[in-house]
Amino acid sequence: MKIKAGDIIKVSRKNKKNYQYGLYIGQEEVIYYLETLEIKGRVTKTSLEDFRKKNGIIEVVDFPATREGRSTVVKSEEFMKKKNLISEGTWPEWFISQFDEYVLSTIWDTIQRAKSRLDKMEEPVFNNGEHFVWWCKVELKRKEKKEGKLDEFFNPSTPLARFPLSKKPLPVK
């Protein structure tokens, strides 16, 4: 498996039920959201080897393809076809069900978004590592950005982020 800069990666945690997510930025480095009993949430950088050691086998998350060097509009159905990206009853399934189209950022933009949060204590902007890497990679279309909807989806203090894991998506106002 070849990991490329801009890839979202995940590794099984010890309990094998959850994953730790990170963004591979190249040169054997990963940026990820760290939360422990002592740390309430900080974006940090580590080596690929340390990221793997702490957690296990690395998988590259299979996002829809983008056009080389350009942000790409992707229909929500394309996300739903990716087996290791969307699982039934998960946050990504719910998130993708909220709009018809999304914008996948360029590799450079994805990495820059991650770097912009490095070593910052989140208050809480992201609920977990999965939310963080999606925030780095996926943008809403211009209309939804203007309406301020992006922050609603990634902030766990809003009702939208604390959704029930049901098959019916919550309505977006």
Coordinates of C-alpha atoms in Angstrom, one line a residue:
M1 CA 0.0 0.0 0.0
K2 CA 1.4 3.3 -1.1
I3 CA 0.4 6.3 1.1
K4 CA 0.5 9.7 -0.6
A5 CA 0.6 13.2 0.8
G6 CA -3.0 14.3 1.5
D7 CA -4.3 10.8 2.2
I8 CA -6.6 10.3 5.1
I9 CA -5.4 7.2 7.0
K10 CA -6.8 5.2 9.9
V11 CA -5.5 2.6 12.2
S12 CA -7.4 0.2 14.5
R13 CA -7.2 1.0 18.1
K14 CA -6.5 -1.7 20.6
N15 CA -10.2 -2.5 21.1
K16 CA -10.6 -3.0 17.3
K17 CA -13.9 -1.2 17.4
N18 CA -12.7 2.3 16.9
Y19 CA -10.1 3.9 14.6
Q20 CA -7.5 6.7 15.1
Y21 CA -7.6 9.0 12.0
G22 CA -4.8 11.1 10.7
L23 CA -3.7 13.1 7.6
Y24 CA -0.5 11.9 6.0
I25 CA 1.4 15.1 5.0
G26 CA 4.4 13.4 3.4
Q27 CA 8.0 12.8 4.6
E28 CA 6.7 10.1 6.9
E29 CA 4.7 12.5 9.0
V30 CA 1.0 12.5 10.1
I31 CA -1.1 15.2 11.6
Y32 CA -3.9 14.0 13.8
Y33 CA -6.3 15.0 16.6
L34 CA -5.0 13.8 20.0
E35 CA -7.3 13.4 22.9
T36 CA -6.4 11.7 26.2
L37 CA -7.5 11.8 29.8
E38 CA -4.9 14.6 30.3
I39 CA -5.4 16.4 27.0
K40 CA -8.9 17.5 26.0
G41 CA -8.1 17.8 22.3
R42 CA -5.1 19.1 20.4
V43 CA -4.0 18.7 16.8
T44 CA -0.5 17.3 16.8
K45 CA 2.1 15.9 14.4
T46 CA 4.0 12.6 14.7
S47 CA 6.0 10.2 12.6
L48 CA 4.1 7.6 10.5
E49 CA 5.8 4.9 12.4
D50 CA 4.8 6.3 15.8
F51 CA 1.2 6.7 14.6
R52 CA 1.1 3.1 13.5
K53 CA 2.9 1.7 16.6
K54 CA 0.3 3.2 18.9
N55 CA -2.6 1.8 17.0
G56 CA -1.9 -1.0 14.5
I57 CA -2.3 -1.6 10.8
I58 CA -2.6 1.5 8.6
E59 CA -5.5 1.7 6.0
V60 CA -5.8 4.5 3.5
V61 CA -9.4 5.8 3.6
D62 CA -10.9 5.6 0.1
F63 CA -12.2 9.0 -0.8
P64 CA -13.6 9.7 -4.3
A65 CA -11.0 10.7 -6.8
T66 CA -10.1 14.4 -7.4
R67 CA -8.8 16.1 -10.4
E68 CA -5.1 16.6 -10.2
G69 CA -4.3 19.9 -8.4
R70 CA -7.9 21.1 -8.4
S71 CA -10.7 21.1 -5.9
T72 CA -13.4 18.7 -7.1
V73 CA -17.2 18.8 -6.6
V74 CA -18.4 15.3 -5.7
K75 CA -22.0 14.2 -5.4
S76 CA -22.9 12.5 -2.1
E77 CA -23.7 9.3 -3.9
E78 CA -20.0 8.9 -4.8
F79 CA -19.1 9.0 -1.1
M80 CA -21.6 6.3 -0.3
K81 CA -20.0 3.9 -2.8
K82 CA -16.7 3.9 -0.9
K83 CA -16.7 0.9 1.5
N84 CA -14.1 1.9 3.9
L85 CA -15.2 5.5 4.0
I86 CA -18.9 5.3 4.9
S87 CA -20.5 2.7 7.2
E88 CA -24.1 2.5 8.1
G89 CA -25.0 4.3 11.3
T90 CA -21.8 6.4 11.4
W91 CA -21.1 10.1 11.5
P92 CA -19.8 10.2 7.9
E93 CA -23.0 8.6 6.6
W94 CA -25.1 11.2 8.4
F95 CA -22.8 14.1 7.3
I96 CA -22.8 13.1 3.6
S97 CA -26.6 12.7 3.7
Q98 CA -27.1 16.4 4.6
F99 CA -26.2 17.9 1.1
D100 CA -26.2 16.8 -2.5
E101 CA -22.6 17.8 -3.3
Y102 CA -19.4 18.5 -1.5
V103 CA -16.0 19.9 -2.5
L104 CA -12.9 17.7 -2.0
S105 CA -9.9 20.0 -1.3
T106 CA -6.7 19.8 -3.2
I107 CA -3.8 18.0 -1.6
W108 CA -2.1 21.3 -0.8
D109 CA -5.3 22.9 0.7
T110 CA -6.0 19.7 2.8
I111 CA -2.5 19.8 4.3
Q112 CA -2.5 23.5 4.9
R113 CA -5.8 23.2 6.8
A114 CA -4.3 20.5 9.0
K115 CA -1.2 22.5 9.6
S116 CA -3.2 25.6 10.5
R117 CA -4.6 23.7 13.5
L118 CA -1.2 22.3 14.7
D119 CA -0.6 22.5 18.4
K120 CA -3.8 24.4 19.1
M121 CA -6.0 23.3 21.9
E122 CA -9.5 22.9 20.4
E123 CA -12.3 24.5 22.2
P124 CA -14.0 22.0 21.1
V125 CA -14.0 22.6 17.4
F126 CA -13.7 18.9 16.6
N127 CA -15.4 16.1 18.4
N128 CA -12.7 13.6 17.4
G129 CA -10.0 12.6 14.9
E130 CA -12.5 11.6 12.3
H131 CA -14.2 15.0 12.3
F132 CA -10.8 16.7 12.1
V133 CA -9.6 14.8 9.0
W134 CA -13.0 15.3 7.3
W135 CA -12.7 19.0 8.0
C136 CA -9.3 19.1 6.4
K137 CA -10.4 17.2 3.2
V138 CA -14.0 18.0 2.6
E139 CA -15.6 21.5 2.2
L140 CA -19.2 22.5 1.7
K141 CA -20.1 24.3 -1.5
R142 CA -20.0 28.1 -1.5
K143 CA -23.7 28.5 -0.7
E144 CA -23.5 26.4 2.5
K145 CA -20.3 28.2 3.6
K146 CA -22.0 31.5 3.4
E147 CA -24.8 30.2 5.5
G148 CA -22.2 29.2 8.2
K149 CA -23.2 25.5 8.0
L150 CA -19.7 24.1 8.1
D151 CA -19.0 25.0 11.7
E152 CA -22.3 23.5 12.8
F153 CA -21.2 20.1 11.5
F154 CA -17.9 19.9 13.2
N155 CA -18.6 21.6 16.5
P156 CA -19.7 18.9 19.1
S157 CA -21.5 21.5 21.2
T158 CA -24.2 22.0 18.5
P159 CA -27.1 19.7 18.2
L160 CA -26.1 18.7 14.7
A161 CA -22.9 17.0 15.8
R162 CA -24.6 15.1 18.6
F163 CA -26.8 13.2 16.3
P164 CA -28.4 9.9 17.0
L165 CA -27.0 7.0 15.0
S166 CA -30.1 6.3 13.1
K167 CA -30.8 5.5 9.4
K168 CA -32.9 8.7 9.0
P169 CA -30.8 11.8 8.6
L170 CA -31.6 14.9 10.7
P171 CA -33.1 17.8 8.7
V172 CA -30.9 20.7 8.0
K173 CA -32.5 24.1 8.6

